[in-house]
Amino acid sequence: MFPVTSGVFPCVAVPGFYAGAMSSAYRELLDATIHHLEILRDQGHRFISVSSEALAALESSAPRAASSRRVPAVSQPTPASGLADKPHPVGVAPPAPRPQEPTGTADDVLVGSPLSAAEKEAAMAALRAQVLPCVKCVHLARSRRNVVFGAGTVHSPLLFVGEAPGADEDVQGEPFVGKAGQLLTKIIQTMGLDRDRVYIANILKCRPDTPGQTAGNRKPTPVEMTTCLPYLLGQIRIIQPKVIVALGATAVEGLFGKCDGITRLRGTWLNFRGVPVMPTYHPAYLLRNQALLEKRRVWEDMLQVMERLGMPISERQRGFFLKATGS
Ligand code: URA
C-alpha cells in the first residue's frame, strides 16, 4: 500500500521526468496517472495498492527522447505549417525573438517531441474524458452545469487562453460563446481564421461560483487556478502550439503567477515553458472600453501573432483602426 499524498506520484522516482527528456507519450501516461491519483486523494482515499511488478515497470520504462537535455525554449521561430486543416500560404517571414524575451531551460520545457495527428486527437479525447467528471473543486463541481473543456482543433498552431467560463459558456459547455466570445470570434475572423481552425481554452474549466449573487462573474481564486492548471498543461502538451494568446490579466496570472499588470505586459512576447505567449487585453475589456485606441492595441498584438506564425497579412489588415486613432 502506498500513501496518496501529493500531486506528484510520491513513491516512484522517475529519472528525468522534469528534465524534459522523456517521450511525450510516456509523459501523457504519467500525467494521467498523477491526475487519477489526485482525484482519488481528493475523494478521501489515503492508500492505494500497487504491485511490485507495476512499480518496477514504472521505474524502468521511462523512455528518453533522442534529443539532448538542453533545449532552447524559444528558438528562431519557424512559420507554422498551416493553421489547422486549411493550409495557409507562408507569407511574411517571422521576426527574430525580441531581446527581452526570456529563454527557458530543459527543466521547464513543456512541449516534447512532435505528436502525429492521430496521437493528438486520441490524447485530447482521453484528457477530455478525464476532465469532464472532475470534482477537484467540490464547490465548483456542485454549482456548474457543464465543464467547459475547450473547443477548436488540436492541430492548430494557435491557442487562445481565457480566464474561466461565464454563464453562457456554463450553459453551452463551450468557451467564449457569450458577448466577449462573439468579439473574440470576430477578432479571429479578422485575422483570416475561423474559430474551428484554432483552439480555445480557459485557465479554469468550471464557472466560478457566485453564491448569493444573481448576476455577474467572479475572478478565479489562485487555488482554483492552480488546481485546474494541469488540465491546461495537458492541452498545451497535446496541441503543441507555436503561439499562445493569453487573454487578459487572469489568463497571464494563471500561466505565470502574479506579475506586472496586463497594461504593461500586453504586446510583449513572454515564454511559457518554451511556448511563446502574447498577452493581450481580454475581449470583455474591449466591450467595456470602446476606445478605438484600445482596439488598435489588441489588433497590433494579433498582427505580431500573425507575423510569428508566418500568416499572410494584407495592407488592409495592417491598417485596421489606424486612421481612427490618427496614427
Ligand atoms: N471569458 C473567458 O475568459 N472565458 C470564456 O470562456 C468566456 C468568457
mmCIF file of C-alpha atoms in Angstrom, residues 5-324:
data_model
loop_
_atom_site.group_PDB
_atom_site.id
_atom_site.type_symbol
_atom_site.label_atom_id
_atom_site.label_comp_id
_atom_site.label_asym_id
_atom_site.label_seq_id
_atom_site.Cartn_x
_atom_site.Cartn_y
_atom_site.Cartn_z
ATOM 1 C CA THR A 5 -0.092 12.181 -0.514
ATOM 2 C CA SER A 6 0.624 14.789 -3.131
ATOM 3 C CA GLY A 7 0.140 15.911 -6.706
ATOM 4 C CA VAL A 8 3.349 14.191 -7.742
ATOM 5 C CA PHE A 9 3.348 10.412 -7.504
ATOM 6 C CA PRO A 10 5.237 10.219 -4.224
ATOM 7 C CA CYS A 11 6.560 6.712 -4.286
ATOM 8 C CA VAL A 12 8.195 6.358 -7.672
ATOM 9 C CA ALA A 13 11.237 8.380 -8.585
ATOM 10 C CA VAL A 14 11.157 8.628 -12.352
ATOM 11 C CA PRO A 15 14.550 9.663 -13.629
ATOM 12 C CA GLY A 16 14.492 12.675 -15.886
ATOM 13 C CA PHE A 17 10.778 13.379 -15.516
ATOM 14 C CA TYR A 18 11.274 17.086 -15.044
ATOM 15 C CA ALA A 19 14.243 17.276 -17.384
ATOM 16 C CA GLY A 20 12.057 17.287 -20.468
ATOM 17 C CA ALA A 21 13.937 14.268 -21.778
ATOM 18 C CA MET A 22 11.042 11.838 -21.743
ATOM 19 C CA SER A 23 8.860 10.772 -24.638
ATOM 20 C CA SER A 24 5.656 12.745 -24.704
ATOM 21 C CA ALA A 25 3.508 9.592 -24.838
ATOM 22 C CA TYR A 26 5.081 8.372 -21.602
ATOM 23 C CA ARG A 27 4.693 11.803 -20.090
ATOM 24 C CA GLU A 28 0.996 11.860 -21.010
ATOM 25 C CA LEU A 29 0.557 8.483 -19.378
ATOM 26 C CA LEU A 30 2.353 9.626 -16.277
ATOM 27 C CA ASP A 31 0.268 12.803 -16.120
ATOM 28 C CA ALA A 32 -2.916 10.787 -16.435
ATOM 29 C CA THR A 33 -1.728 8.570 -13.577
ATOM 30 C CA ILE A 34 -0.932 11.586 -11.423
ATOM 31 C CA HIS A 35 -4.339 13.123 -12.133
ATOM 32 C CA HIS A 36 -6.064 9.887 -11.304
ATOM 33 C CA LEU A 37 -4.173 9.712 -8.009
ATOM 34 C CA GLU A 38 -5.096 13.312 -7.234
ATOM 35 C CA ILE A 39 -8.749 12.542 -7.787
ATOM 36 C CA LEU A 40 -8.518 9.506 -5.511
ATOM 37 C CA ARG A 41 -6.792 11.641 -2.894
ATOM 38 C CA ASP A 42 -9.445 14.367 -3.170
ATOM 39 C CA GLN A 43 -12.132 11.716 -2.782
ATOM 40 C CA GLY A 44 -10.573 10.788 0.550
ATOM 41 C CA HIS A 45 -8.515 7.736 -0.426
ATOM 42 C CA ARG A 46 -5.357 7.621 1.598
ATOM 43 C CA PHE A 47 -3.744 4.441 0.271
ATOM 44 C CA ILE A 48 -3.663 2.522 -2.981
ATOM 45 C CA SER A 49 -2.424 -0.950 -3.797
ATOM 46 C CA VAL A 50 0.454 -1.123 -6.271
ATOM 47 C CA SER A 51 2.047 -4.402 -7.254
ATOM 48 C CA SER A 52 5.817 -4.595 -7.088
ATOM 49 C CA GLU A 53 5.802 -5.526 -10.811
ATOM 50 C CA ALA A 54 3.957 -2.311 -11.681
ATOM 51 C CA LEU A 55 6.374 -0.267 -9.613
ATOM 52 C CA ALA A 56 9.372 -1.926 -11.222
ATOM 53 C CA ALA A 57 7.888 -1.320 -14.682
ATOM 54 C CA LEU A 58 7.296 2.347 -13.902
ATOM 55 C CA GLU A 59 10.801 2.808 -12.613
ATOM 56 C CA SER A 60 12.484 1.125 -15.526
ATOM 57 C CA SER A 61 10.406 2.199 -18.523
ATOM 58 C CA ALA A 62 10.796 5.951 -18.676
ATOM 59 C CA PRO A 63 11.891 6.295 -22.296
ATOM 60 C CA ARG A 64 14.227 9.103 -23.117
ATOM 61 C CA ALA A 65 13.829 11.269 -26.138
ATOM 62 C CA ALA A 66 16.712 11.225 -28.542
ATOM 63 C CA SER A 67 17.385 14.931 -28.247
ATOM 64 C CA SER A 68 19.863 16.443 -25.865
ATOM 65 C CA ARG A 69 18.739 17.697 -22.468
ATOM 66 C CA ARG A 70 19.272 21.393 -23.155
ATOM 67 C CA VAL A 71 16.565 22.741 -25.410
ATOM 68 C CA PRO A 72 16.245 26.442 -26.083
ATOM 69 C CA ALA A 73 12.677 27.310 -25.185
ATOM 70 C CA VAL A 74 12.075 29.860 -27.882
ATOM 71 C CA SER A 75 14.494 29.466 -30.682
ATOM 72 C CA GLN A 76 14.230 31.224 -34.026
ATOM 73 C CA PRO A 77 10.523 30.910 -34.703
ATOM 74 C CA THR A 78 9.568 28.769 -37.658
ATOM 75 C CA PRO A 79 6.428 29.650 -39.576
ATOM 76 C CA ALA A 80 3.591 27.379 -38.579
ATOM 77 C CA SER A 81 2.928 24.984 -41.396
ATOM 78 C CA GLY A 82 -0.697 25.905 -41.967
ATOM 79 C CA LEU A 83 -3.319 26.760 -39.420
ATOM 80 C CA ALA A 84 -5.304 23.643 -38.737
ATOM 81 C CA ASP A 85 -6.567 21.728 -41.707
ATOM 82 C CA LYS A 86 -6.665 24.515 -44.312
ATOM 83 C CA PRO A 87 -3.015 25.238 -45.027
ATOM 84 C CA HIS A 88 -2.033 28.871 -45.098
ATOM 85 C CA PRO A 89 0.479 30.158 -47.589
ATOM 86 C CA VAL A 90 3.525 31.238 -45.700
ATOM 87 C CA GLY A 91 3.808 34.946 -46.240
ATOM 88 C CA VAL A 92 5.725 37.300 -44.031
ATOM 89 C CA ALA A 93 8.960 35.963 -42.620
ATOM 90 C CA PRO A 94 8.613 35.738 -38.846
ATOM 91 C CA PRO A 95 10.758 38.169 -36.878
ATOM 92 C CA ALA A 96 13.579 37.125 -34.603
ATOM 93 C CA PRO A 97 12.632 36.894 -30.929
ATOM 94 C CA ARG A 98 12.750 40.202 -29.159
ATOM 95 C CA PRO A 99 15.724 40.665 -26.868
ATOM 96 C CA GLN A 100 13.665 40.869 -23.689
ATOM 97 C CA GLU A 101 12.109 37.514 -24.408
ATOM 98 C CA PRO A 102 13.272 35.110 -21.732
ATOM 99 C CA THR A 103 14.513 31.720 -22.802
ATOM 100 C CA GLY A 104 13.622 28.583 -20.876
ATOM 101 C CA THR A 105 15.730 25.657 -19.889
ATOM 102 C CA ALA A 106 15.133 21.959 -20.387
ATOM 103 C CA ASP A 107 13.755 21.856 -16.869
ATOM 104 C CA ASP A 108 10.706 23.865 -17.782
ATOM 105 C CA VAL A 109 10.111 22.990 -21.432
ATOM 106 C CA LEU A 110 6.546 21.738 -21.753
ATOM 107 C CA VAL A 111 6.222 20.528 -25.313
ATOM 108 C CA GLY A 112 8.017 17.297 -26.207
ATOM 109 C CA SER A 113 8.655 15.535 -29.476
ATOM 110 C CA PRO A 114 6.046 16.045 -32.209
ATOM 111 C CA LEU A 115 2.820 14.063 -31.982
ATOM 112 C CA SER A 116 1.001 12.726 -35.021
ATOM 113 C CA ALA A 117 -2.484 14.000 -35.819
ATOM 114 C CA ALA A 118 -3.990 10.726 -34.601
ATOM 115 C CA GLU A 119 -1.964 10.825 -31.368
ATOM 116 C CA LYS A 120 -3.134 14.375 -30.686
ATOM 117 C CA GLU A 121 -6.767 13.511 -31.268
ATOM 118 C CA ALA A 122 -6.638 10.398 -29.097
ATOM 119 C CA ALA A 123 -4.771 12.176 -26.307
ATOM 120 C CA MET A 124 -7.198 15.111 -26.309
ATOM 121 C CA ALA A 125 -10.211 12.769 -26.255
ATOM 122 C CA ALA A 126 -8.665 10.916 -23.297
ATOM 123 C CA LEU A 127 -7.933 14.169 -21.484
ATOM 124 C CA ARG A 128 -11.465 15.426 -22.101
ATOM 125 C CA ALA A 129 -12.893 12.189 -20.688
ATOM 126 C CA GLN A 130 -10.726 12.682 -17.635
ATOM 127 C CA VAL A 131 -11.660 16.337 -17.105
ATOM 128 C CA LEU A 132 -15.441 16.180 -17.638
ATOM 129 C CA PRO A 133 -16.160 14.328 -14.377
ATOM 130 C CA CYS A 134 -13.599 16.370 -12.383
ATOM 131 C CA VAL A 135 -14.652 17.166 -8.806
ATOM 132 C CA LYS A 136 -11.360 18.569 -7.527
ATOM 133 C CA CYS A 137 -13.031 21.886 -6.653
ATOM 134 C CA VAL A 138 -16.057 20.481 -4.875
ATOM 135 C CA HIS A 139 -17.813 23.863 -4.719
ATOM 136 C CA LEU A 140 -17.456 24.386 -8.481
ATOM 137 C CA ALA A 141 -18.491 20.828 -9.312
ATOM 138 C CA ARG A 142 -21.670 21.461 -7.312
ATOM 139 C CA SER A 143 -22.540 24.776 -8.925
ATOM 140 C CA ARG A 144 -21.593 24.173 -12.561
ATOM 141 C CA ARG A 145 -23.884 22.970 -15.305
ATOM 142 C CA ASN A 146 -21.093 21.885 -17.595
ATOM 143 C CA VAL A 147 -17.351 21.510 -17.532
ATOM 144 C CA VAL A 148 -16.084 23.762 -20.310
ATOM 145 C CA PHE A 149 -13.144 21.750 -21.562
ATOM 146 C CA GLY A 150 -12.116 23.641 -24.702
ATOM 147 C CA ALA A 151 -13.050 23.934 -28.358
ATOM 148 C CA GLY A 152 -11.437 24.004 -31.757
ATOM 149 C CA THR A 153 -8.851 21.867 -33.412
ATOM 150 C CA VAL A 154 -5.894 20.174 -31.751
ATOM 151 C CA HIS A 155 -3.981 20.679 -34.988
ATOM 152 C CA SER A 156 -3.820 24.450 -34.685
ATOM 153 C CA PRO A 157 -0.518 26.201 -34.007
ATOM 154 C CA LEU A 158 -2.528 28.922 -32.264
ATOM 155 C CA LEU A 159 -4.079 28.542 -28.806
ATOM 156 C CA PHE A 160 -6.193 31.224 -27.151
ATOM 157 C CA VAL A 161 -6.373 31.023 -23.363
ATOM 158 C CA GLY A 162 -9.045 32.888 -21.436
ATOM 159 C CA GLU A 163 -9.932 33.134 -17.791
ATOM 160 C CA ALA A 164 -12.937 30.960 -16.975
ATOM 161 C CA PRO A 165 -16.373 30.171 -18.361
ATOM 162 C CA GLY A 166 -19.145 32.683 -17.747
ATOM 163 C CA ALA A 167 -22.860 31.976 -17.518
ATOM 164 C CA ASP A 168 -23.350 31.393 -21.265
ATOM 165 C CA GLU A 169 -20.343 29.101 -21.511
ATOM 166 C CA ASP A 170 -21.518 27.156 -18.444
ATOM 167 C CA VAL A 171 -24.876 26.531 -20.102
ATOM 168 C CA GLN A 172 -23.477 25.617 -23.515
ATOM 169 C CA GLY A 173 -20.346 23.775 -22.376
ATOM 170 C CA GLU A 174 -18.226 25.747 -24.859
ATOM 171 C CA PRO A 175 -15.711 28.530 -24.194
ATOM 172 C CA PHE A 176 -16.224 32.096 -25.390
ATOM 173 C CA VAL A 177 -19.772 31.899 -26.690
ATOM 174 C CA GLY A 178 -21.196 34.919 -24.806
ATOM 175 C CA LYS A 179 -20.742 38.592 -25.747
ATOM 176 C CA ALA A 180 -16.980 38.571 -25.106
ATOM 177 C CA GLY A 181 -16.777 35.317 -27.029
ATOM 178 C CA GLN A 182 -18.532 36.831 -30.016
ATOM 179 C CA LEU A 183 -15.959 39.608 -30.061
ATOM 180 C CA LEU A 184 -13.153 37.047 -29.816
ATOM 181 C CA THR A 185 -14.700 35.201 -32.755
ATOM 182 C CA LYS A 186 -14.664 38.485 -34.730
ATOM 183 C CA ILE A 187 -11.010 39.055 -33.875
ATOM 184 C CA ILE A 188 -10.162 35.533 -35.017
ATOM 185 C CA GLN A 189 -12.073 36.071 -38.259
ATOM 186 C CA THR A 190 -10.341 39.412 -38.837
ATOM 187 C CA MET A 191 -7.072 37.502 -38.621
ATOM 188 C CA GLY A 192 -8.338 35.458 -41.570
ATOM 189 C CA LEU A 193 -9.181 32.410 -39.491
ATOM 190 C CA ASP A 194 -12.248 30.688 -38.067
ATOM 191 C CA ARG A 195 -12.945 29.536 -34.541
ATOM 192 C CA ASP A 196 -12.738 25.939 -35.641
ATOM 193 C CA ARG A 197 -9.238 26.433 -37.055
ATOM 194 C CA VAL A 198 -7.755 27.489 -33.715
ATOM 195 C CA TYR A 199 -8.058 26.079 -30.196
ATOM 196 C CA ILE A 200 -9.749 27.998 -27.399
ATOM 197 C CA ALA A 201 -9.434 27.062 -23.744
ATOM 198 C CA ASN A 202 -9.558 28.648 -20.326
ATOM 199 C CA ILE A 203 -7.386 28.578 -17.221
ATOM 200 C CA LEU A 204 -10.402 27.291 -15.278
ATOM 201 C CA LYS A 205 -12.688 24.688 -16.794
ATOM 202 C CA CYS A 206 -15.641 25.408 -14.484
ATOM 203 C CA ARG A 207 -17.572 28.625 -13.994
ATOM 204 C CA PRO A 208 -16.501 30.283 -10.736
ATOM 205 C CA ASP A 209 -19.498 30.032 -8.429
ATOM 206 C CA THR A 210 -21.138 33.227 -7.181
ATOM 207 C CA PRO A 211 -23.116 32.218 -4.103
ATOM 208 C CA GLY A 212 -25.683 34.808 -3.083
ATOM 209 C CA GLN A 213 -25.308 36.698 -6.398
ATOM 210 C CA THR A 214 -27.939 36.639 -9.100
ATOM 211 C CA ALA A 215 -25.692 38.075 -11.812
ATOM 212 C CA GLY A 216 -22.069 38.738 -12.643
ATOM 213 C CA ASN A 217 -18.914 36.700 -12.605
ATOM 214 C CA ARG A 218 -16.038 36.454 -10.201
ATOM 215 C CA LYS A 219 -12.333 36.009 -10.802
ATOM 216 C CA PRO A 220 -10.981 32.503 -10.137
ATOM 217 C CA THR A 221 -9.023 32.182 -6.898
ATOM 218 C CA PRO A 222 -5.313 31.286 -7.006
ATOM 219 C CA VAL A 223 -6.141 27.871 -5.504
ATOM 220 C CA GLU A 224 -8.772 27.185 -8.172
ATOM 221 C CA MET A 225 -6.323 28.210 -10.899
ATOM 222 C CA THR A 226 -3.539 26.034 -9.520
ATOM 223 C CA THR A 227 -5.895 23.095 -9.157
ATOM 224 C CA CYS A 228 -7.109 23.346 -12.740
ATOM 225 C CA LEU A 229 -3.799 24.265 -14.390
ATOM 226 C CA PRO A 230 -2.683 20.643 -15.004
ATOM 227 C CA TYR A 231 -5.579 20.265 -17.439
ATOM 228 C CA LEU A 232 -4.444 23.261 -19.468
ATOM 229 C CA LEU A 233 -0.874 21.983 -19.340
ATOM 230 C CA GLY A 234 -2.172 18.695 -20.746
ATOM 231 C CA GLN A 235 -3.928 20.567 -23.548
ATOM 232 C CA ILE A 236 -0.754 22.508 -24.351
ATOM 233 C CA ARG A 237 1.353 19.330 -24.413
ATOM 234 C CA ILE A 238 -1.099 17.755 -26.818
ATOM 235 C CA ILE A 239 -1.690 20.741 -29.129
ATOM 236 C CA GLN A 240 1.973 21.779 -29.117
ATOM 237 C CA PRO A 241 1.034 25.330 -30.158
ATOM 238 C CA LYS A 242 3.516 27.656 -31.794
ATOM 239 C CA VAL A 243 1.875 30.628 -30.086
ATOM 240 C CA ILE A 244 -0.429 31.082 -27.103
ATOM 241 C CA VAL A 245 -2.517 34.238 -26.829
ATOM 242 C CA ALA A 246 -3.256 34.980 -23.169
ATOM 243 C CA LEU A 247 -6.495 36.938 -22.994
ATOM 244 C CA GLY A 248 -6.397 39.305 -20.054
ATOM 245 C CA ALA A 249 -4.648 39.624 -16.737
ATOM 246 C CA THR A 250 -6.142 36.495 -15.191
ATOM 247 C CA ALA A 251 -5.017 34.295 -18.050
ATOM 248 C CA VAL A 252 -1.492 35.693 -17.664
ATOM 249 C CA GLU A 253 -1.636 35.174 -13.907
ATOM 250 C CA GLY A 254 -2.927 31.624 -14.329
ATOM 251 C CA LEU A 255 0.067 30.779 -16.527
ATOM 252 C CA PHE A 256 2.840 32.779 -14.887
ATOM 253 C CA GLY A 257 1.607 33.605 -11.400
ATOM 254 C CA LYS A 258 1.351 37.170 -10.172
ATOM 255 C CA CYS A 259 3.257 39.511 -12.471
ATOM 256 C CA ASP A 260 3.102 43.004 -13.953
ATOM 257 C CA GLY A 261 -0.317 44.289 -14.955
ATOM 258 C CA ILE A 262 -1.729 43.490 -18.380
ATOM 259 C CA THR A 263 -1.351 47.131 -19.469
ATOM 260 C CA ARG A 264 2.414 46.797 -19.131
ATOM 261 C CA LEU A 265 2.665 43.243 -20.421
ATOM 262 C CA ARG A 266 0.408 43.301 -23.445
ATOM 263 C CA GLY A 267 2.176 43.374 -26.769
ATOM 264 C CA THR A 268 5.426 41.875 -25.426
ATOM 265 C CA TRP A 269 6.346 38.270 -26.034
ATOM 266 C CA LEU A 270 6.583 36.067 -22.960
ATOM 267 C CA ASN A 271 7.715 32.497 -22.735
ATOM 268 C CA PHE A 272 5.625 29.811 -21.078
ATOM 269 C CA ARG A 273 7.849 26.764 -20.685
ATOM 270 C CA GLY A 274 9.153 27.083 -24.196
ATOM 271 C CA VAL A 275 5.980 28.330 -25.881
ATOM 272 C CA PRO A 276 5.815 31.990 -26.992
ATOM 273 C CA VAL A 277 2.934 33.802 -25.325
ATOM 274 C CA MET A 278 1.371 37.063 -26.482
ATOM 275 C CA PRO A 279 -0.550 38.713 -23.655
ATOM 276 C CA THR A 280 -3.347 40.999 -24.744
ATOM 277 C CA TYR A 281 -6.485 42.557 -23.348
ATOM 278 C CA HIS A 282 -9.480 40.333 -22.676
ATOM 279 C CA PRO A 283 -12.305 40.945 -25.183
ATOM 280 C CA ALA A 284 -14.587 41.763 -22.233
ATOM 281 C CA TYR A 285 -12.331 44.758 -21.574
ATOM 282 C CA LEU A 286 -12.849 45.941 -25.151
ATOM 283 C CA LEU A 287 -16.596 45.681 -24.629
ATOM 284 C CA ARG A 288 -16.346 47.866 -21.538
ATOM 285 C CA ASN A 289 -13.904 50.302 -23.138
ATOM 286 C CA GLN A 290 -14.935 51.026 -26.707
ATOM 287 C CA ALA A 291 -11.992 53.371 -27.442
ATOM 288 C CA LEU A 292 -10.558 52.658 -30.892
ATOM 289 C CA LEU A 293 -7.073 53.080 -29.480
ATOM 290 C CA GLU A 294 -7.592 50.020 -27.248
ATOM 291 C CA LYS A 295 -8.952 48.040 -30.205
ATOM 292 C CA ARG A 296 -5.895 49.039 -32.209
ATOM 293 C CA ARG A 297 -3.644 47.828 -29.365
ATOM 294 C CA VAL A 298 -5.253 44.403 -29.356
ATOM 295 C CA TRP A 299 -5.094 44.342 -33.127
ATOM 296 C CA GLU A 300 -1.365 45.161 -33.079
ATOM 297 C CA ASP A 301 -0.888 42.225 -30.693
ATOM 298 C CA MET A 302 -2.716 39.987 -33.165
ATOM 299 C CA LEU A 303 -0.565 41.305 -36.028
ATOM 300 C CA GLN A 304 2.504 40.221 -34.054
ATOM 301 C CA VAL A 305 0.939 36.784 -33.606
ATOM 302 C CA MET A 306 0.183 36.528 -37.323
ATOM 303 C CA GLU A 307 3.750 37.544 -38.174
ATOM 304 C CA ARG A 308 5.178 34.979 -35.813
ATOM 305 C CA LEU A 309 3.007 32.279 -37.359
ATOM 306 C CA GLY A 310 4.053 33.293 -40.846
ATOM 307 C CA MET A 311 0.486 34.137 -41.809
ATOM 308 C CA PRO A 312 -0.133 36.438 -44.752
ATOM 309 C CA ILE A 313 -1.108 39.972 -43.733
ATOM 310 C CA SER A 314 -2.787 42.325 -46.195
ATOM 311 C CA GLU A 315 -2.286 46.084 -46.232
ATOM 312 C CA ARG A 316 -5.922 46.409 -45.255
ATOM 313 C CA GLN A 317 -5.345 44.182 -42.221
ATOM 314 C CA ARG A 318 -2.274 46.184 -41.241
ATOM 315 C CA GLY A 319 -4.300 49.382 -41.320
ATOM 316 C CA PHE A 320 -7.297 48.401 -39.174
ATOM 317 C CA PHE A 321 -8.152 51.151 -36.649
ATOM 318 C CA LEU A 322 -5.090 53.180 -37.704
ATOM 319 C CA LYS A 323 -6.924 56.116 -39.277
ATOM 320 C CA ALA A 324 -9.403 56.231 -36.446
#
